[in-house]
Short mmCIF file of C-alpha atoms in Angstrom, two decimals:
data_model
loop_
_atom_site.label_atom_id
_atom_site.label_comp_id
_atom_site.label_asym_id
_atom_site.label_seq_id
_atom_site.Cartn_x
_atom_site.Cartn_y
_atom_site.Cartn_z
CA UNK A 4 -20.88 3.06 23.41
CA UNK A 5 -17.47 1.99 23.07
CA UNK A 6 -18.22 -1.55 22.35
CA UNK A 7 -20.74 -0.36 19.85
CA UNK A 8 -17.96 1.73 18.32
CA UNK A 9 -15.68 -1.73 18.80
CA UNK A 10 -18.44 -3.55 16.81
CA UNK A 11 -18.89 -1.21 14.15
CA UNK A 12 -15.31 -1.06 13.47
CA UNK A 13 -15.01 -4.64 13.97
CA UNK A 14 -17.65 -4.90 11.05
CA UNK A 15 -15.84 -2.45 8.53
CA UNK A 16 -13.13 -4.75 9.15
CA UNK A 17 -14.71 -7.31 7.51
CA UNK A 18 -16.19 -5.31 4.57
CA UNK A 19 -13.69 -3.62 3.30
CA UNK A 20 -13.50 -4.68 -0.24
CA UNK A 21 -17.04 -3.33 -0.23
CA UNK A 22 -15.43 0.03 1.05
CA UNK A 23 -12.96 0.56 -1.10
CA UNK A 24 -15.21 0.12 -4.49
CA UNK A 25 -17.77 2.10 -3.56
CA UNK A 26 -15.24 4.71 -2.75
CA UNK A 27 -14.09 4.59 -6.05
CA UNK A 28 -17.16 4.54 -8.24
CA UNK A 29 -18.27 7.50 -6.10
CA UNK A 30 -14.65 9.46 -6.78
CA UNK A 31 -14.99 8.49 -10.59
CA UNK A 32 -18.82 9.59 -10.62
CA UNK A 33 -18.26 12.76 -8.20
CA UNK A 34 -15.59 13.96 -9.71
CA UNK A 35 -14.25 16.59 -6.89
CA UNK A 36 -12.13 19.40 -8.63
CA UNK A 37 -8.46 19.89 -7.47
CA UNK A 38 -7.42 22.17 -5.29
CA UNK A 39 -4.99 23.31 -2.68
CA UNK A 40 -7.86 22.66 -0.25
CA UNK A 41 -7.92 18.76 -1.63
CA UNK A 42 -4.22 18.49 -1.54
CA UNK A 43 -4.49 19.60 2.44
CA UNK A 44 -6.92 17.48 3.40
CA UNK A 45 -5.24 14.60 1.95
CA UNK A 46 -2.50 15.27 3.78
CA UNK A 47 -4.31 15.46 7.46
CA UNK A 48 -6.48 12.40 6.76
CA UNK A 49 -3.05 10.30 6.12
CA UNK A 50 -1.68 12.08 9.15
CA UNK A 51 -4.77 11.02 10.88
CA UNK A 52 -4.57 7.40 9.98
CA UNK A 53 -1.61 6.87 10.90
CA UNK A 54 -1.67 7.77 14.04
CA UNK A 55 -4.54 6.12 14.91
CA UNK A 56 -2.65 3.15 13.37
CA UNK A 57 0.22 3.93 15.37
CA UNK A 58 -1.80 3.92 18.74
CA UNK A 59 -1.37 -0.40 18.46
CA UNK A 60 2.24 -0.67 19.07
CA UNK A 61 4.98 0.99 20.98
CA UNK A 62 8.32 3.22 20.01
CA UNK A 63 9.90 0.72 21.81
CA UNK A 64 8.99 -2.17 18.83
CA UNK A 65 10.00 0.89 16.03
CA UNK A 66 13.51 1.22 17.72
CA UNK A 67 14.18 -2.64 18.12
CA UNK A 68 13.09 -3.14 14.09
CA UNK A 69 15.50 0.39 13.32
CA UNK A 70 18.27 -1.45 14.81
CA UNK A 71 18.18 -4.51 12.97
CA UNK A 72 16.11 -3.35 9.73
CA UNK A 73 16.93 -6.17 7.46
CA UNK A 74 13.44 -7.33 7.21
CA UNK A 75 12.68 -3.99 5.81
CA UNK A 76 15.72 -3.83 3.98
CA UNK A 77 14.77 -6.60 2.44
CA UNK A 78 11.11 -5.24 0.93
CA UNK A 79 13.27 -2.10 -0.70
CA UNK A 80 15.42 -4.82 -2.40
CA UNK A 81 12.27 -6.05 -3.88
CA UNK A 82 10.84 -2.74 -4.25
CA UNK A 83 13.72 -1.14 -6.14
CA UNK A 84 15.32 -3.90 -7.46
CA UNK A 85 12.56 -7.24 -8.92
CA UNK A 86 9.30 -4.79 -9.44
CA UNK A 87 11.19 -2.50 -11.76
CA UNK A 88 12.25 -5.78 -14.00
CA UNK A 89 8.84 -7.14 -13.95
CA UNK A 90 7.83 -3.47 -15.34
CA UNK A 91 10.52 -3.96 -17.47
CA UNK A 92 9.34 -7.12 -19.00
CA UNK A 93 5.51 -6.58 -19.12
CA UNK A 94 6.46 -2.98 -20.90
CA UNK A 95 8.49 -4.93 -23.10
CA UNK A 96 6.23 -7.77 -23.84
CA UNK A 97 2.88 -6.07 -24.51
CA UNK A 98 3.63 -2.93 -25.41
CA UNK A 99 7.23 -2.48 -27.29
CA UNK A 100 6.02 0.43 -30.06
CA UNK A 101 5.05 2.09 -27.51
CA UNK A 102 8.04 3.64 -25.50
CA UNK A 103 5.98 6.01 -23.76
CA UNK A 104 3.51 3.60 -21.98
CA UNK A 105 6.13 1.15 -21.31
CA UNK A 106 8.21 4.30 -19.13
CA UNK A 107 4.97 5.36 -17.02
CA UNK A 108 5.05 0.91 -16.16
CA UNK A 109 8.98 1.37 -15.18
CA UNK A 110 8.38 4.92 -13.35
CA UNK A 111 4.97 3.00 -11.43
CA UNK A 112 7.41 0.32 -10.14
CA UNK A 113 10.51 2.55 -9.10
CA UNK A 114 8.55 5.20 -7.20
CA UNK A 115 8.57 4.82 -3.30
CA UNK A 116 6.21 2.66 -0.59
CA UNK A 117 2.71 3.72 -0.88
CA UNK A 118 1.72 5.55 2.94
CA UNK A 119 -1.57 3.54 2.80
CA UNK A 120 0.93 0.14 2.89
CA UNK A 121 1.02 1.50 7.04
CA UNK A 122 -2.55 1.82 7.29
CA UNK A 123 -3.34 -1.75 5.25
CA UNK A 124 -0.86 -3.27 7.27
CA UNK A 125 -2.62 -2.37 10.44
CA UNK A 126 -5.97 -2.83 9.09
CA UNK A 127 -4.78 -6.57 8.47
CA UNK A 128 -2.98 -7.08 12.30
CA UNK A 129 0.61 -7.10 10.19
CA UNK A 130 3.30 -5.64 11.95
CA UNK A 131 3.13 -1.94 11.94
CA UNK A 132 7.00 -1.60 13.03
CA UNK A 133 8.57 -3.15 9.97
CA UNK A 134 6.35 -1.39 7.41
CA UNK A 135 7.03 2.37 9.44
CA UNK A 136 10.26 1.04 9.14
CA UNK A 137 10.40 0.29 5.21
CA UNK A 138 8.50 3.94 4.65
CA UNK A 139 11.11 5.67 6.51
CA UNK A 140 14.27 3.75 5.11
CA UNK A 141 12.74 4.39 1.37
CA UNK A 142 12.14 8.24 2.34
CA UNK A 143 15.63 8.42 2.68
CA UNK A 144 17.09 6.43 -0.31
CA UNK A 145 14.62 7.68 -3.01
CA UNK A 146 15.94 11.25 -3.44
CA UNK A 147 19.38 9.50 -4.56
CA UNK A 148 18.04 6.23 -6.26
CA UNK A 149 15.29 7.68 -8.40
CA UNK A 150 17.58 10.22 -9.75
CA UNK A 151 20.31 7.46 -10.89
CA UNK A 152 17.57 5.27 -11.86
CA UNK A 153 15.82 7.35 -14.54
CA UNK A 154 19.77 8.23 -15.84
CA UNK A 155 20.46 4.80 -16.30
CA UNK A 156 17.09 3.40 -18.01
CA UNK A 157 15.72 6.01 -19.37
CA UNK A 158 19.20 8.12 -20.42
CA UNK A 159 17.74 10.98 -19.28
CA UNK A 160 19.32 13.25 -16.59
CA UNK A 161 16.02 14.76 -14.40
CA UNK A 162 16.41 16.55 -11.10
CA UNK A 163 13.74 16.00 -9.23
CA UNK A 164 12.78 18.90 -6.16
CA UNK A 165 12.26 16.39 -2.97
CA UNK A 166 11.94 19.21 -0.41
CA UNK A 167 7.89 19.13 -0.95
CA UNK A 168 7.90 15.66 -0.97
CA UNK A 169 10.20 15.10 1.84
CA UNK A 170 7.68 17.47 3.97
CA UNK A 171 4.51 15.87 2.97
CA UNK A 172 5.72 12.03 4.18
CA UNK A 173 7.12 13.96 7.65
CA UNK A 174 3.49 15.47 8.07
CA UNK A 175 1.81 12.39 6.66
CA UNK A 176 3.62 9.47 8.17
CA UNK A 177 6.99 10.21 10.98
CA UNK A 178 5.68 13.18 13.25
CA UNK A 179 2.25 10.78 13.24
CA UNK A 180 3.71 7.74 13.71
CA UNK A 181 5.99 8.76 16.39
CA UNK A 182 3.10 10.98 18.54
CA UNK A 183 0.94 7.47 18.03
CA UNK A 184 3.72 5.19 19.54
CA UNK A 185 4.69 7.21 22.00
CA UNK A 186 0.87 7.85 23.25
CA UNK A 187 0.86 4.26 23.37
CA UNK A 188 4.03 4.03 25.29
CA UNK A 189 2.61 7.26 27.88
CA UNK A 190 -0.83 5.11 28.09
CA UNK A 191 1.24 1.89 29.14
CA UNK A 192 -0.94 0.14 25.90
CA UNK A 193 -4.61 1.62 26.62
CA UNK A 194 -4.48 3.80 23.60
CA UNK A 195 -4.62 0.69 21.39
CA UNK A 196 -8.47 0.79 22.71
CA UNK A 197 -9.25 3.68 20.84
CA UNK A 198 -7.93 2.27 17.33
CA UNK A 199 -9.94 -0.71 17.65
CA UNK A 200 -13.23 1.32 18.39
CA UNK A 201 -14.11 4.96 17.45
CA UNK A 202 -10.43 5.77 15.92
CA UNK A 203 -10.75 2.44 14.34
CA UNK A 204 -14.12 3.92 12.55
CA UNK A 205 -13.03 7.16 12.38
CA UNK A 206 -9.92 5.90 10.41
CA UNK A 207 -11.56 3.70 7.98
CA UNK A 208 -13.95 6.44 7.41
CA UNK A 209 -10.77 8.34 6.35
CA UNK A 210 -9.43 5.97 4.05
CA UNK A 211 -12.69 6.11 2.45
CA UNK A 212 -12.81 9.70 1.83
CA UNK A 213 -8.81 9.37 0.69
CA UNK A 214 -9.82 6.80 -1.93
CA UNK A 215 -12.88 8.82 -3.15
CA UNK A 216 -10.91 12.22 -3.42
CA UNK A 217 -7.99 10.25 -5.62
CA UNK A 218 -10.17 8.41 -7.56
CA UNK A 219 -12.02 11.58 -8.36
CA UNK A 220 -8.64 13.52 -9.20
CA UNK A 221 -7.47 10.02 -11.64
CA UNK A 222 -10.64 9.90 -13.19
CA UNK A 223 -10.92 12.68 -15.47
CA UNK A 224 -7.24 11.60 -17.28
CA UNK A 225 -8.81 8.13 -18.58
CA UNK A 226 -10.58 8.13 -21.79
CA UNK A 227 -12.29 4.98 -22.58
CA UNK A 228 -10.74 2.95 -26.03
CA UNK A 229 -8.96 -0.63 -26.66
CA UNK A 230 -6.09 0.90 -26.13
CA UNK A 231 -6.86 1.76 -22.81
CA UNK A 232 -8.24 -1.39 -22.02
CA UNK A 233 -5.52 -3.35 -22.75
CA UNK A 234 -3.45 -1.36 -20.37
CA UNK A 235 -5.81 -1.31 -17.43
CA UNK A 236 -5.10 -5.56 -18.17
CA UNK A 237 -1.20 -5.12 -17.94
CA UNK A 238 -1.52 -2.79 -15.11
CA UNK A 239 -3.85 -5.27 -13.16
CA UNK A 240 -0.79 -7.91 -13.62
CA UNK A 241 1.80 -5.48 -12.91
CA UNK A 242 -0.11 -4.34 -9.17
CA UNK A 243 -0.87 -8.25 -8.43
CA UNK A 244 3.22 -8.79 -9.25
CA UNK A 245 3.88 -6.53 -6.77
CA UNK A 246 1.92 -8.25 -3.97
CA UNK A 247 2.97 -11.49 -4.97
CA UNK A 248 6.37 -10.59 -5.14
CA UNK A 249 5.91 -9.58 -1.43
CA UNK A 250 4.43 -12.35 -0.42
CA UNK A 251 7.27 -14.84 -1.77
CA UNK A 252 9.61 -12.67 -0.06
CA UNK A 253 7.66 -13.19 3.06
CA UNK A 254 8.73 -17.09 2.61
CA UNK A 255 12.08 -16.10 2.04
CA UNK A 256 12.39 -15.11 5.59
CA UNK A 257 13.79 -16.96 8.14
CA UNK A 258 10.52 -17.95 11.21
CA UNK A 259 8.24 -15.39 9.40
CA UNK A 260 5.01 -15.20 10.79
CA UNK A 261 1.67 -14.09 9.70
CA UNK A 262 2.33 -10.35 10.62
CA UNK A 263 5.55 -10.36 8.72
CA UNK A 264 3.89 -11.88 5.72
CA UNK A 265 0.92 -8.97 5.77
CA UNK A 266 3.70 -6.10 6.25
CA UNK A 267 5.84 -7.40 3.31
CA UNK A 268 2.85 -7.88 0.54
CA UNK A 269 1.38 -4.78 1.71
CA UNK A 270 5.35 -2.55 1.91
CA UNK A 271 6.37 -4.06 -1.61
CA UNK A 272 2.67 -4.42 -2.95
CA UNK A 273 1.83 -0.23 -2.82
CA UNK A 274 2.90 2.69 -4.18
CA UNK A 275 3.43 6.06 -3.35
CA UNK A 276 1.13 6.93 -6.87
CA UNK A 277 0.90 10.45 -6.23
CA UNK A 278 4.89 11.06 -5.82
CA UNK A 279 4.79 8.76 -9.50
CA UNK A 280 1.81 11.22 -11.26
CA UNK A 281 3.98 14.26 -10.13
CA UNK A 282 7.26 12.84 -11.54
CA UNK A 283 5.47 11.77 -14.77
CA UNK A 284 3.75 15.40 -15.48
CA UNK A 285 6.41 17.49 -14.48
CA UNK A 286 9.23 15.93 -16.42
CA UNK A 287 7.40 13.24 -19.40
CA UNK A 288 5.37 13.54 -22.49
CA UNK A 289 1.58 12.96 -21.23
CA UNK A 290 1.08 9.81 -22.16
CA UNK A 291 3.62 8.66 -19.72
CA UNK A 292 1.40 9.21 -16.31
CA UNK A 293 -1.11 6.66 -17.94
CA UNK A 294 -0.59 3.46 -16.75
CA UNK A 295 0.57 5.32 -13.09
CA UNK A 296 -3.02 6.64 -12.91
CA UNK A 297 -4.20 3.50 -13.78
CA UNK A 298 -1.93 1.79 -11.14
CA UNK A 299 -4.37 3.73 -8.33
CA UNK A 300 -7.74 2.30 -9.67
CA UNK A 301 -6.10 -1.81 -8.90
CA UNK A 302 -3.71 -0.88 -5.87
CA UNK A 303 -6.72 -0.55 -3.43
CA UNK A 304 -9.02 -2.89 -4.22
CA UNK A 305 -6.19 -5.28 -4.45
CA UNK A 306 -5.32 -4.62 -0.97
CA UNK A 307 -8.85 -5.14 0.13
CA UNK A 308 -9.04 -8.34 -1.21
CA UNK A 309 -5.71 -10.19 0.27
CA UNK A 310 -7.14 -10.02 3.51
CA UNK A 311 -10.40 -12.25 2.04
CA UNK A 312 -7.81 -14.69 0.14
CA UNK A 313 -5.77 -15.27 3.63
CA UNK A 314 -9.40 -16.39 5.12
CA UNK A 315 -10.74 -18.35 2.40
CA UNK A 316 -7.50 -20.34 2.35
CA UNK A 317 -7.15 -20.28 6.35
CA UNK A 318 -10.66 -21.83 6.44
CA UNK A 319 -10.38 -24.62 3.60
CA UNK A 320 -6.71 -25.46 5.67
CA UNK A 321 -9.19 -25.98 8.47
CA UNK A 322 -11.71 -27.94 6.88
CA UNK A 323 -8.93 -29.85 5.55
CA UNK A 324 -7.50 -30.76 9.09
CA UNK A 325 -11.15 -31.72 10.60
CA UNK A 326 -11.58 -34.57 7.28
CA UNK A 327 -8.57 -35.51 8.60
CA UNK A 328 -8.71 -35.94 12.09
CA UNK A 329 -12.66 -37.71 11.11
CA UNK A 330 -10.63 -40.33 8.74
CA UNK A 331 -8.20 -41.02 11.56
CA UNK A 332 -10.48 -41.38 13.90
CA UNK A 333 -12.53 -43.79 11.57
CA UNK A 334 -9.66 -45.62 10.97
CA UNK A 335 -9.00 -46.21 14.85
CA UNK A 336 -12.67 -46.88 15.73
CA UNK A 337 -12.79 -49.92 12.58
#
């Protein structure tokens, strides 16, 4: 049963670009109503993810990372620093009568590391350490940076109520995180067994349900026109940025491996979208949470597909290398 379980997460693995859009056509077709119910639920299937992602590596990795964070220090310069300018820029470019749309680009590039970054990063064998690392760091520095931010771009003084916020990323993503590692610490490693088979399954299953249940909530505040269209083009180029910009950070580096690579697109790449729709509602016009709600409809499906693009390229590199080693070895033999 438990290799079955293995196998069948093993599987999901592989088809997860598959997961993720059928997730969201069935949240945009379902159309779930919100409710405190939805919020809570939400909230225990992140906490449930990650600490089933958790389970893979020890506190002992989390502590060694916390004490020389400058990999993760790194992402938030990217995060809170480049993103924003790119906003900047597209807003500017495409969309400068419109002050409104080009704000909700700016506020969907400031707002703080996406929790599903964790769960992609694991999903992907990245190293879990650094991103619960980069999470926690940017938990800490957004109630003072977003503040000064808005003042400074947008000229407009907001104070923004954290405590809600600050509780929902301790339920969804510390007390988790640190019950997983230290499990796996307890279990001297074994625990890591039961990610890769039924919490594996279990977990994915999760995410699925996540991305339905958003997608649903999102869908009702898009109405179809060029307009929109247009938008849904900009935000597509904005999301990739964000990846990209992670990944060229990656190179930036010094010895970075593949795991550091996959926890720097995916820590720089998403967004916490949720913290960004409640920002936008509470304290914009309307028309500002736009092009955040579009942001969630790319930022998954993105993520699904990196892991395909590191494959495709790993296996032309390797087709590469056997031509080769055949001309070489034609070469010798004439």
């Amino acid at each position: 049963m438990k290799l079955e379980f293995a196998a069948v997460n093993e599987w999901l693995g592989k088809k997860m670009f598959l997961l993720v859009l059928v997730a969201l056509v069935m949240g945009c077709l379902l159309r779930v109503p919100d409710s405190p119910l939805v919020r809570v639920l939400l909230v225990a299937l992140f906490a449930y993810m990650t600490f089933v992602t958790s389970l893979g590596t020890g506190f002992k990795s989390f502590i060694q990372v916390l004490g020389r964070p400058w990999v993760p220090l790194w992402a938030l310069i990217l995060i809170h620093l480049v993103t924003p300018l790119i906003a900047y820029s597209l807003g500017n470019l495409f969309f400068a009568n419109m002050p409104e749309t080009k704000l909700g680009l700016l506020i969907g590039a400031a707002i703080p590391v996406g929790v599903t970054s964790v769960i992609w990063t694991a999903l992907t064998q990245g190293n879990i350490p650094i991103c619960l690392v980069a999470v926690t760091l940017d938990t800490l520095i957004v109630p003072v940076l977003l503040p000064l931010y808005y003042k400074l771009i947008v000229d407009q003084s907001i104070i923004i109520n954290y405590a809600s916020l600050l509780i929902q990323l301790i339920l969804m993503v510390t007390i988790p995180s640190i019950a997983g590692m230290l499990f796996y610490d307890w279990t001297g490693g074994k625990a890591a067994g039961f990610s890769r088979g039924i919490g594996g399954v279990s977990s994915k299953v999760a995410l699925f349900i996540v991305i339905l249940l958003n997608a649903s909530l999102v869908a009702p505040n898009v109405s179809w026109s060029v307009e929109i269209v247009q938008m849904m083009a900009v935000v597509l180029l904005m999301v990739a940025a964000g990846y990209v910009l992670g990944y060229v950070g990656s190179l930036c580096i010094p010895n970075s491996s593949r795991d550091i690579m996959l926890a720097m697109i995916y820590s720089v790449g998403m967004r916490n979208i949720s913290c960004g729709l409640v920002i936008a509602i509470t304290y914009f016009p309307p028309a500002v949470a736009i092009p955040i709600t579009l942001c969630m409809l790319f930022q998954q499906p993105i993520a699904a597909v990196i892991p395909n693009l590191f494959k495709y390229f790993d296996e032309r590199k390797l087709r590469f290398e056997e031509r080769r080693q055949r001309h070489q070895r034609t070469i010798y033999n004439s």
